[in-house]
mmCIF file of C-alpha atoms in Angstrom:
data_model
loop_
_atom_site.group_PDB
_atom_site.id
_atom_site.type_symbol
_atom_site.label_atom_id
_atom_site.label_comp_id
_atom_site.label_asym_id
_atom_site.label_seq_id
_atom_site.Cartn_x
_atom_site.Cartn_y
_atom_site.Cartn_z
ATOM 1 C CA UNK A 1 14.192 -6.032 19.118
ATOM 2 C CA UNK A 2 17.139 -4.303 17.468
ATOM 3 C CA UNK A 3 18.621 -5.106 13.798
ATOM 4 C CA UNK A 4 21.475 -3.067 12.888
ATOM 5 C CA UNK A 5 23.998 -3.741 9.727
ATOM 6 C CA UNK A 6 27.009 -1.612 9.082
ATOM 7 C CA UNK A 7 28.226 -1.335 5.352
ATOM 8 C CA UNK A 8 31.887 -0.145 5.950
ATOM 9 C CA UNK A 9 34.103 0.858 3.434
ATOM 10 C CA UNK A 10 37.667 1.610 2.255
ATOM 11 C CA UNK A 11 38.421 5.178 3.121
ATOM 12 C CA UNK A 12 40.085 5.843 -0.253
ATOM 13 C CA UNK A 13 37.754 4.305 -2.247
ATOM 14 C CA UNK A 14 34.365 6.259 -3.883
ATOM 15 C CA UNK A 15 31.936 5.075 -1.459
ATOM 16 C CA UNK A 16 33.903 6.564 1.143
ATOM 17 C CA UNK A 17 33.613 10.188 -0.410
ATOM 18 C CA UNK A 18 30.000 10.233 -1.492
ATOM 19 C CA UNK A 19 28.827 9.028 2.261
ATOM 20 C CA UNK A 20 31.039 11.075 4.114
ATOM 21 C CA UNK A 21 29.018 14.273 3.822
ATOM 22 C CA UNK A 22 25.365 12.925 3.303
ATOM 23 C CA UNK A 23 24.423 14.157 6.833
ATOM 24 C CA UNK A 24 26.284 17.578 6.220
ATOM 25 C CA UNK A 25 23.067 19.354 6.214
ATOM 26 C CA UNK A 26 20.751 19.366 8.592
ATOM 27 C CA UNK A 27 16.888 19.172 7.791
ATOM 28 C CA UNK A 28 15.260 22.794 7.041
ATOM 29 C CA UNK A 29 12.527 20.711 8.812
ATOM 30 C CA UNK A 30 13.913 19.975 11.660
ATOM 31 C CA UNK A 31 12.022 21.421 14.146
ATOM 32 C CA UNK A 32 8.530 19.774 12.798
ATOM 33 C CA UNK A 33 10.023 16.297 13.421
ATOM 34 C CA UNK A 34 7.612 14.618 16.054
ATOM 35 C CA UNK A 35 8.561 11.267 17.200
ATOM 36 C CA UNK A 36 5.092 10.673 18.931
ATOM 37 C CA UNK A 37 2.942 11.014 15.808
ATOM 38 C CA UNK A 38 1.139 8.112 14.287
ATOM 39 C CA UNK A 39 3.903 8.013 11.451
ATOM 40 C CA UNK A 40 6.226 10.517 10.777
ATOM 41 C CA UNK A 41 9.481 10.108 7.619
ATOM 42 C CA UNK A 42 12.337 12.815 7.046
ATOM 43 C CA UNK A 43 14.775 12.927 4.550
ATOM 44 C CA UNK A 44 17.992 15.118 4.964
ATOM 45 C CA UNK A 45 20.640 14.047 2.324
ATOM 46 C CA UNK A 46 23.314 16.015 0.991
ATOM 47 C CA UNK A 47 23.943 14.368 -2.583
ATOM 48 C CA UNK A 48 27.366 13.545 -4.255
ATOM 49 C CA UNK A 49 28.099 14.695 -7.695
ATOM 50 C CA UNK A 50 26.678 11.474 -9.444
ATOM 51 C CA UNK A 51 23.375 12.101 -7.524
ATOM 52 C CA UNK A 52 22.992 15.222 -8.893
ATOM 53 C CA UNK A 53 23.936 14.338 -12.165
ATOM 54 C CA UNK A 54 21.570 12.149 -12.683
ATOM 55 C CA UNK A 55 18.364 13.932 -10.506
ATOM 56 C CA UNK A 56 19.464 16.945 -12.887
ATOM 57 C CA UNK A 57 19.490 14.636 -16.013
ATOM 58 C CA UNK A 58 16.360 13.368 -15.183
ATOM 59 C CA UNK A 59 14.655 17.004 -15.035
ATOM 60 C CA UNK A 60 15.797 17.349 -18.067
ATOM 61 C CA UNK A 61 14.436 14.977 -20.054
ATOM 62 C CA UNK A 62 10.853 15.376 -18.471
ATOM 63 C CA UNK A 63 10.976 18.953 -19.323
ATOM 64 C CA UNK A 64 10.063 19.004 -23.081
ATOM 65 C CA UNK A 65 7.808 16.154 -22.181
ATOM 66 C CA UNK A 66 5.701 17.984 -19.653
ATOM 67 C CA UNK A 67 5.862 21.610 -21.803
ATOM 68 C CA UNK A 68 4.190 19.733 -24.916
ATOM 69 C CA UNK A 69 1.666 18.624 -22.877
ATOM 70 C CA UNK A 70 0.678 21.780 -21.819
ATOM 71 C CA UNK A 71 1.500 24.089 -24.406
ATOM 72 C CA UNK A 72 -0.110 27.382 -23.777
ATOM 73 C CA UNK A 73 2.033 27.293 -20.556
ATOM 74 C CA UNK A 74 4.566 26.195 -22.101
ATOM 75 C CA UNK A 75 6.827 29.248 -20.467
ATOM 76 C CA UNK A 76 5.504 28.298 -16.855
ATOM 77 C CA UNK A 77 6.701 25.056 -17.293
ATOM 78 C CA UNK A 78 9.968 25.843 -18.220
ATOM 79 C CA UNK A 79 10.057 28.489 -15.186
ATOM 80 C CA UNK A 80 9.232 25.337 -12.800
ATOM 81 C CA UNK A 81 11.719 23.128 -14.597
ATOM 82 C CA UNK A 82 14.514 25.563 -13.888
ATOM 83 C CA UNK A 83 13.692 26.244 -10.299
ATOM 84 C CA UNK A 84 13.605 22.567 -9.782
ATOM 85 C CA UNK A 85 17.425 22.589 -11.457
ATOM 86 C CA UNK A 86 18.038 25.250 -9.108
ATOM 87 C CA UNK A 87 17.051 23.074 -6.172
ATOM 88 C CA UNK A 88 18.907 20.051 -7.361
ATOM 89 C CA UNK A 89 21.985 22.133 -8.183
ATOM 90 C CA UNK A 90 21.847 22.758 -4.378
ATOM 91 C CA UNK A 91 22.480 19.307 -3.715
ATOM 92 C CA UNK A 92 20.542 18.740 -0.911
ATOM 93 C CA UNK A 93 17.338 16.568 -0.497
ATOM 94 C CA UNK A 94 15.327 18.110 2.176
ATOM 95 C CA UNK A 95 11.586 16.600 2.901
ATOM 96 C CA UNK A 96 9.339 15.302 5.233
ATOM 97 C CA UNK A 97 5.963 14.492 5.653
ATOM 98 C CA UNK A 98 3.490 13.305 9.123
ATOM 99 C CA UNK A 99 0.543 11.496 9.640
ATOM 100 C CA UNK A 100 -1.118 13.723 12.498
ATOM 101 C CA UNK A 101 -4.532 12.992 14.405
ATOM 102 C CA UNK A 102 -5.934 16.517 14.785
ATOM 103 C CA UNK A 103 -9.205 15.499 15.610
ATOM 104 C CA UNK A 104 -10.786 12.121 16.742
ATOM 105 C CA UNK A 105 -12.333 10.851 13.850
ATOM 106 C CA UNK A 106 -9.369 12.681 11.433
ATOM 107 C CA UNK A 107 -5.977 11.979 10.241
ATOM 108 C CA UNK A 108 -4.310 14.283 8.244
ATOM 109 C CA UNK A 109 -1.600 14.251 6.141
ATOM 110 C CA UNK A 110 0.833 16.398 5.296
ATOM 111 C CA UNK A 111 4.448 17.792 4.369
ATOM 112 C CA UNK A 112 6.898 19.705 2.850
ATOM 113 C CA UNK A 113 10.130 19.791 0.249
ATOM 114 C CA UNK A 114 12.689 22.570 0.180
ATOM 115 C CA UNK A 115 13.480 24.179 -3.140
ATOM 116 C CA UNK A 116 15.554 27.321 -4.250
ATOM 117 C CA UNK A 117 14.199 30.094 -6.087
ATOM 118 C CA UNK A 118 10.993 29.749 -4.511
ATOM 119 C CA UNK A 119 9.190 33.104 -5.709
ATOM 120 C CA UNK A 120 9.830 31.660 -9.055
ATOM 121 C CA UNK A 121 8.769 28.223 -8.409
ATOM 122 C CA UNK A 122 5.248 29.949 -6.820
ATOM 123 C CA UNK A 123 4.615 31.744 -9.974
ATOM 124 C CA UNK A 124 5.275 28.769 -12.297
ATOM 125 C CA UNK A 125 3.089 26.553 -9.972
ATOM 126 C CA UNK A 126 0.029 29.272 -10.082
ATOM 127 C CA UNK A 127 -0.058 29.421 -13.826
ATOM 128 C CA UNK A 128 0.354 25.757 -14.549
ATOM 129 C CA UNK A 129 -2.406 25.048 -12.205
ATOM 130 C CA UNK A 130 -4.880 27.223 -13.531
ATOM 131 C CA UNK A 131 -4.313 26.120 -16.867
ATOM 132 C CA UNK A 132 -4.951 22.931 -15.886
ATOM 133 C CA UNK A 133 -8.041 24.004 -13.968
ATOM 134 C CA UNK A 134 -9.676 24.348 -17.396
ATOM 135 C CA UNK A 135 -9.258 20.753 -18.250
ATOM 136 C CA UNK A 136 -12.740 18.497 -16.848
ATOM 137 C CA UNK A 137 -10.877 15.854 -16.868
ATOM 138 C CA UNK A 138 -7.986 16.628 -13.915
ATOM 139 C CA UNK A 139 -10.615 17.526 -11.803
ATOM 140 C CA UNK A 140 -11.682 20.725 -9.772
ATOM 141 C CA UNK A 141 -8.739 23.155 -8.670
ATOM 142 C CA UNK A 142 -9.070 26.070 -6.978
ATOM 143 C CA UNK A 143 -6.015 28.141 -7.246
ATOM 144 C CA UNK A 144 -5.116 31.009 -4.628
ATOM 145 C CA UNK A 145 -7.889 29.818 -1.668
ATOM 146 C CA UNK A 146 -5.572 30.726 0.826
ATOM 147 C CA UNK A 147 -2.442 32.361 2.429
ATOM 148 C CA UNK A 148 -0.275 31.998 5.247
ATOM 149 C CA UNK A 149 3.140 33.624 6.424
ATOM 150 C CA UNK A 150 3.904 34.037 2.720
ATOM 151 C CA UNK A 151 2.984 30.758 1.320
ATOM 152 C CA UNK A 152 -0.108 30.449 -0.983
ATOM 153 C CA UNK A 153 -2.016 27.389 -0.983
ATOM 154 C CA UNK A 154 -4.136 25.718 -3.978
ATOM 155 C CA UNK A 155 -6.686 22.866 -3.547
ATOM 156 C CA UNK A 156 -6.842 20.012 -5.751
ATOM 157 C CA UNK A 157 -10.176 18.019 -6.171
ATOM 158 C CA UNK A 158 -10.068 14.695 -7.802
ATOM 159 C CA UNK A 159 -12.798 14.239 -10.494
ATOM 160 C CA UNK A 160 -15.385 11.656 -8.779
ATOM 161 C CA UNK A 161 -15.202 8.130 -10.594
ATOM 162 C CA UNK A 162 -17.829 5.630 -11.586
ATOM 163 C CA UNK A 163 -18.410 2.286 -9.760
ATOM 164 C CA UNK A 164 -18.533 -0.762 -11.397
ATOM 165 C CA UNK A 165 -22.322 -0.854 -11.337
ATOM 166 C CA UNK A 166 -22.324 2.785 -12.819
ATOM 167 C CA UNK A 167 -22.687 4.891 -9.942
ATOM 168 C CA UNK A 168 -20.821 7.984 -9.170
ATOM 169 C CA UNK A 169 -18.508 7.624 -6.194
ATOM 170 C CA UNK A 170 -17.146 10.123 -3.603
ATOM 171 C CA UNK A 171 -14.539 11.836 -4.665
ATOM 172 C CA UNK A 172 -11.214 11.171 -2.994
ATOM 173 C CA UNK A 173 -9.904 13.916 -0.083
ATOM 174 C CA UNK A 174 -8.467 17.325 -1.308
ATOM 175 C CA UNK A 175 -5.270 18.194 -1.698
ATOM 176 C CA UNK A 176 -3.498 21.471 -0.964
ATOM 177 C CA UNK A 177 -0.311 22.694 -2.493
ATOM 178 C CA UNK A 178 1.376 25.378 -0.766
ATOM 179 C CA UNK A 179 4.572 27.436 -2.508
ATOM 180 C CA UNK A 180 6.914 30.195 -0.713
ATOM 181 C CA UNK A 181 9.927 31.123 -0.588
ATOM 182 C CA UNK A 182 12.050 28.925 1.074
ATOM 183 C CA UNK A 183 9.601 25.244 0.419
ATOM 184 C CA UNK A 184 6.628 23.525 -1.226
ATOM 185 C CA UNK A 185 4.327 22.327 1.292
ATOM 186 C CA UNK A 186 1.454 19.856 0.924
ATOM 187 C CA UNK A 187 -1.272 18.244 2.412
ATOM 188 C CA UNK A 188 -4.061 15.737 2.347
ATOM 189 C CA UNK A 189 -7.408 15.259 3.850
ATOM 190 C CA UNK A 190 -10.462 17.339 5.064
ATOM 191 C CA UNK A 191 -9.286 21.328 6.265
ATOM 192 C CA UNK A 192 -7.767 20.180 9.109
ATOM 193 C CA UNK A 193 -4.998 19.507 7.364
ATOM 194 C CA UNK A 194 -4.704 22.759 5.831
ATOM 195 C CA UNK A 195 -4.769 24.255 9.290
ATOM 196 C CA UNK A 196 -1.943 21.512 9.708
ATOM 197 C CA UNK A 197 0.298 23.124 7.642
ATOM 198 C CA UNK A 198 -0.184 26.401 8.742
ATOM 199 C CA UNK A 199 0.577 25.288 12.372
ATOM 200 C CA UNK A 200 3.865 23.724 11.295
ATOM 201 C CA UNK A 201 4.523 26.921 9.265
ATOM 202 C CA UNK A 202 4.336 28.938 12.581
ATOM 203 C CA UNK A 203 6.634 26.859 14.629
ATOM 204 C CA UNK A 204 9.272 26.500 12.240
ATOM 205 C CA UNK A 205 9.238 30.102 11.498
ATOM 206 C CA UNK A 206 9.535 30.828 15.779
ATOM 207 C CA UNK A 207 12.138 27.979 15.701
ATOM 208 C CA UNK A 208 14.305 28.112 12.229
ATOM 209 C CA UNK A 209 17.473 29.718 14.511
ATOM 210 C CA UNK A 210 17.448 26.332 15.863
ATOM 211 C CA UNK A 211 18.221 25.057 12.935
ATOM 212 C CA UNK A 212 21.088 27.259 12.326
ATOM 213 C CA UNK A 213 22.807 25.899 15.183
ATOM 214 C CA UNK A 214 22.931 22.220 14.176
ATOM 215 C CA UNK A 215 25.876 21.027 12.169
ATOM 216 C CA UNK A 216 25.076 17.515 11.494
ATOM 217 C CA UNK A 217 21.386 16.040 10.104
ATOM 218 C CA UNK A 218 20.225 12.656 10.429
ATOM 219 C CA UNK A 219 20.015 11.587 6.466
ATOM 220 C CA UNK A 220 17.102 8.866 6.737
ATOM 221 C CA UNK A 221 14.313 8.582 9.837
ATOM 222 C CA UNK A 222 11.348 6.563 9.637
ATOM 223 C CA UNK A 223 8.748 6.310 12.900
ATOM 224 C CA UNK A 224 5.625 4.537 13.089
ATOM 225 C CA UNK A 225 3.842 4.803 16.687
ATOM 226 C CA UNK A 226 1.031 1.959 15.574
ATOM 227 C CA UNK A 227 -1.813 2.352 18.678
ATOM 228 C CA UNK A 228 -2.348 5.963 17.154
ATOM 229 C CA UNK A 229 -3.838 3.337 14.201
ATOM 230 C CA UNK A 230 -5.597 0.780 16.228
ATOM 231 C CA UNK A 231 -9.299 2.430 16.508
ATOM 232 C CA UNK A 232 -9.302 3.852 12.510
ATOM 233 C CA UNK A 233 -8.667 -0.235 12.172
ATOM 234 C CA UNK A 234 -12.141 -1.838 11.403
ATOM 235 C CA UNK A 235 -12.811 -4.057 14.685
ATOM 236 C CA UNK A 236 -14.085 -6.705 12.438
ATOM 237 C CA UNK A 237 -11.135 -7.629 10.781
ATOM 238 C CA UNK A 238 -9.393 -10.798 12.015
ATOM 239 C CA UNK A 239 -6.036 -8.158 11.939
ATOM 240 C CA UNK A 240 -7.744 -5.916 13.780
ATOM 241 C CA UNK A 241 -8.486 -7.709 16.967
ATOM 242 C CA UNK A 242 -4.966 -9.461 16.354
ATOM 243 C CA UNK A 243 -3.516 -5.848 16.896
ATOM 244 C CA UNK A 244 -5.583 -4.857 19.603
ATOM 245 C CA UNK A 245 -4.622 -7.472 21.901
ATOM 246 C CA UNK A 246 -0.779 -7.567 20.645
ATOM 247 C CA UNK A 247 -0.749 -3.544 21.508
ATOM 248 C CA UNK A 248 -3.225 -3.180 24.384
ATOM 249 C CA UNK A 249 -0.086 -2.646 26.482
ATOM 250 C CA UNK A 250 1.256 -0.172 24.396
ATOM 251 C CA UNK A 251 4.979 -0.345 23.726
ATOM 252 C CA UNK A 252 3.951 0.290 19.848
ATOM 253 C CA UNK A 253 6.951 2.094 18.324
ATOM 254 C CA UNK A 254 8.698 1.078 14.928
ATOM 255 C CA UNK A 255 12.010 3.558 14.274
ATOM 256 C CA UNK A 256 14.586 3.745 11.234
ATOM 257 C CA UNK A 257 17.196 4.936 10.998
ATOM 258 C CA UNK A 258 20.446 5.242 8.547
ATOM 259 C CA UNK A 259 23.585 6.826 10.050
ATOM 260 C CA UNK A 260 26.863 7.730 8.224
ATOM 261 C CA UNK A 261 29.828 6.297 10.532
ATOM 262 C CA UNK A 262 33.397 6.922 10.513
ATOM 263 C CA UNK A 263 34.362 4.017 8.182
ATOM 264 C CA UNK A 264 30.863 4.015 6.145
ATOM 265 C CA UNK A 265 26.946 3.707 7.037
ATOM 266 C CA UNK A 266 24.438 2.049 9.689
ATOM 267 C CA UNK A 267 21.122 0.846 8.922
ATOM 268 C CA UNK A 268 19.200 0.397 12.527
ATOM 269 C CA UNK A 269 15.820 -0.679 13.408
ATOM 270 C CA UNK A 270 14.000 -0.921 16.977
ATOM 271 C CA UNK A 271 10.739 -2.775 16.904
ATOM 272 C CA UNK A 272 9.299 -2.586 20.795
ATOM 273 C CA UNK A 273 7.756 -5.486 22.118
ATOM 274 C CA UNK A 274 4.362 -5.091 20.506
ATOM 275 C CA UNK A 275 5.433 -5.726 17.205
ATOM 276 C CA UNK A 276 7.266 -9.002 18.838
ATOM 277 C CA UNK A 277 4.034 -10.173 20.611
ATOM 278 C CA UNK A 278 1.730 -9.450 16.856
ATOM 279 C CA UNK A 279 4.238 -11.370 15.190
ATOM 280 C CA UNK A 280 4.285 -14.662 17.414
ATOM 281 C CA UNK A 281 0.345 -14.678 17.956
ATOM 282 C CA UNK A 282 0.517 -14.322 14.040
ATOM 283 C CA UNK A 283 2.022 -17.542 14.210
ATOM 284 C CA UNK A 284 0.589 -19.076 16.388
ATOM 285 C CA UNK A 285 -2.809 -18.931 14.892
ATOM 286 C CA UNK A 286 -0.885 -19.854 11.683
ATOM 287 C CA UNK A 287 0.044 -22.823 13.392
ATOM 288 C CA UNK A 288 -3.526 -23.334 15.075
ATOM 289 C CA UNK A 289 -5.500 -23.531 11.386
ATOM 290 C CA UNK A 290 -3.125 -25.492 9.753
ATOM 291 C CA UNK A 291 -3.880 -28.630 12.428
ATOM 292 C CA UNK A 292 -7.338 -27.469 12.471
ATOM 293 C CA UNK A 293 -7.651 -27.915 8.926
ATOM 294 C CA UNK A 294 -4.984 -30.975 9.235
ATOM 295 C CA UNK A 295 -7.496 -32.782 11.529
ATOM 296 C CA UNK A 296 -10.731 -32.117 9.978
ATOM 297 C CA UNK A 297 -9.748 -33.775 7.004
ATOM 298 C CA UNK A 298 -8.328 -37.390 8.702
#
């Protein structure tokens, strides 16, 4: 199934100039885009002046907010705040993150933002986070564990929580923050997804002249390939088995995608058959229990 909507526009008017440039710079990313992973988003939009206005309005006011909060850093944070003004001045919103199955029983997640002033930005980041690392309450952080290709990486630990009958729980997956030069990277999950990271590190550094090359980005791409989910589905679940029979042909692929065009935008999304055959059994069995539950009460 396809569903695509054009929004077209005068081409004097002020819609017209902010969306004639949004795909004038293509993702820094680029080359870690990968269509066949379980789910994969990428952002690539070059902002207008009122975007920017506001993004750098809105740093703005957080600043003082955030520096009173942590006071003896208070210098760090205005360091951060400035690179992050730096990277909105830009104008361009550059980011992307994957789901990736690196192992069979692990999914990993993670991503990264471009920023200016990066070395800056890295410094700020280092001394924030081990200020907070002396706070019980954020949890365990472990600044400087690791470094790759000029990015240092932190790790995150959330502080485990009590259950409602009064029991410690597990404590959620770490999560690694990465700063270098050029972009923040994250991630999520066990250490496979720091060696995640510093895989996509490596390819975009033997492929960034690639990137030079392009002229034109896509602004907005969304892709969910859904069998890569099927067996981390509990087989259980009435959804579950609903999937595994709607998808056990494959032909599993959800894409979005928005477009500038000459006279304005286009929002597109292909659904392949799968997705058609989940949502009529869906139905169907919606259909089924209602007269099931129709008749058993005549």
């Amino acid at each position: 199934v396809l569903v695509e909507f054009a929004l077209d526009v005068r081409a004097e008017g002020n819609w017209a100039k902010m969306l004639k440039d949004i795909d004038s710079s293509p993702s820094y990313f680029a080359p870690l885009i990968d269509e066949k992973a379980p789910l994969s988003f990428s952002l690539s939009w070059a902002m207008d002046k009122r975007e920017k206005g506001n993004l750098l309005e809105m740093l703005k006011l957080a600043e003082p907010q955030v520096a009173g909060q942590l006071q003896p850093v208070a210098p760090a944070v205005r360091s951060l705040f400035a690179a992050l003004s730096k990277t909105a001045e830009k104008g361009h919103a550059d980011a992307f993150f994957q789901f990736r199955s690196e192992a069979a029983d692990d999914m990993v997640l993670f991503g990264g933002l471009k920023v200016q002033n990066g070395q800056q930005l890295s410094a700020a980041v280092r001394t924030v986070l081990g200020q907070l690392s002396s706070n019980p309450e954020v949890g365990e952080i472990d600044v400087d564990i690791d470094a790759h290709a000029g990015v240092s990486f932190h790790r995150i630990k959330a502080k485990p929580r009590a259950t409602s009958d009064g029991q410690v729980g597990a404590t959620a997956p770490s999560v690694y923050v990465g700063t270098g030069r050029r972009a923040v990277w994250f991630a999520r999950g066990s250490e496979e997804s720091l060696k995640a990271t510093k895989s996509a590190i490596d390819k975009l550094g033997a492929a960034k002249s690639t990137v030079k090359n392009r002229r034109r980005g896509v602004p907005f791409r969304f892709v969910l390939n859904m069998s890569k989910w099927l067996e981390r589905m509990d087989p259980e679940r009435s959804f579950s088995k609903l999937a595994r029979q709607a998808f056990e042909n494959g032909r599993d692929r959800l894409q979005v995608e928005i477009r500038p065009t000459d006279n304005g935008m286009r929002f597109q999304l292909k659904a392949e058959e799968g997705f058609l055959r989940l949502l009529g059994m869906s139905i169907g069995r919606g259909i089924t229990a209602r007269r099931e539950a129709r008749e058993s009460s005549e």
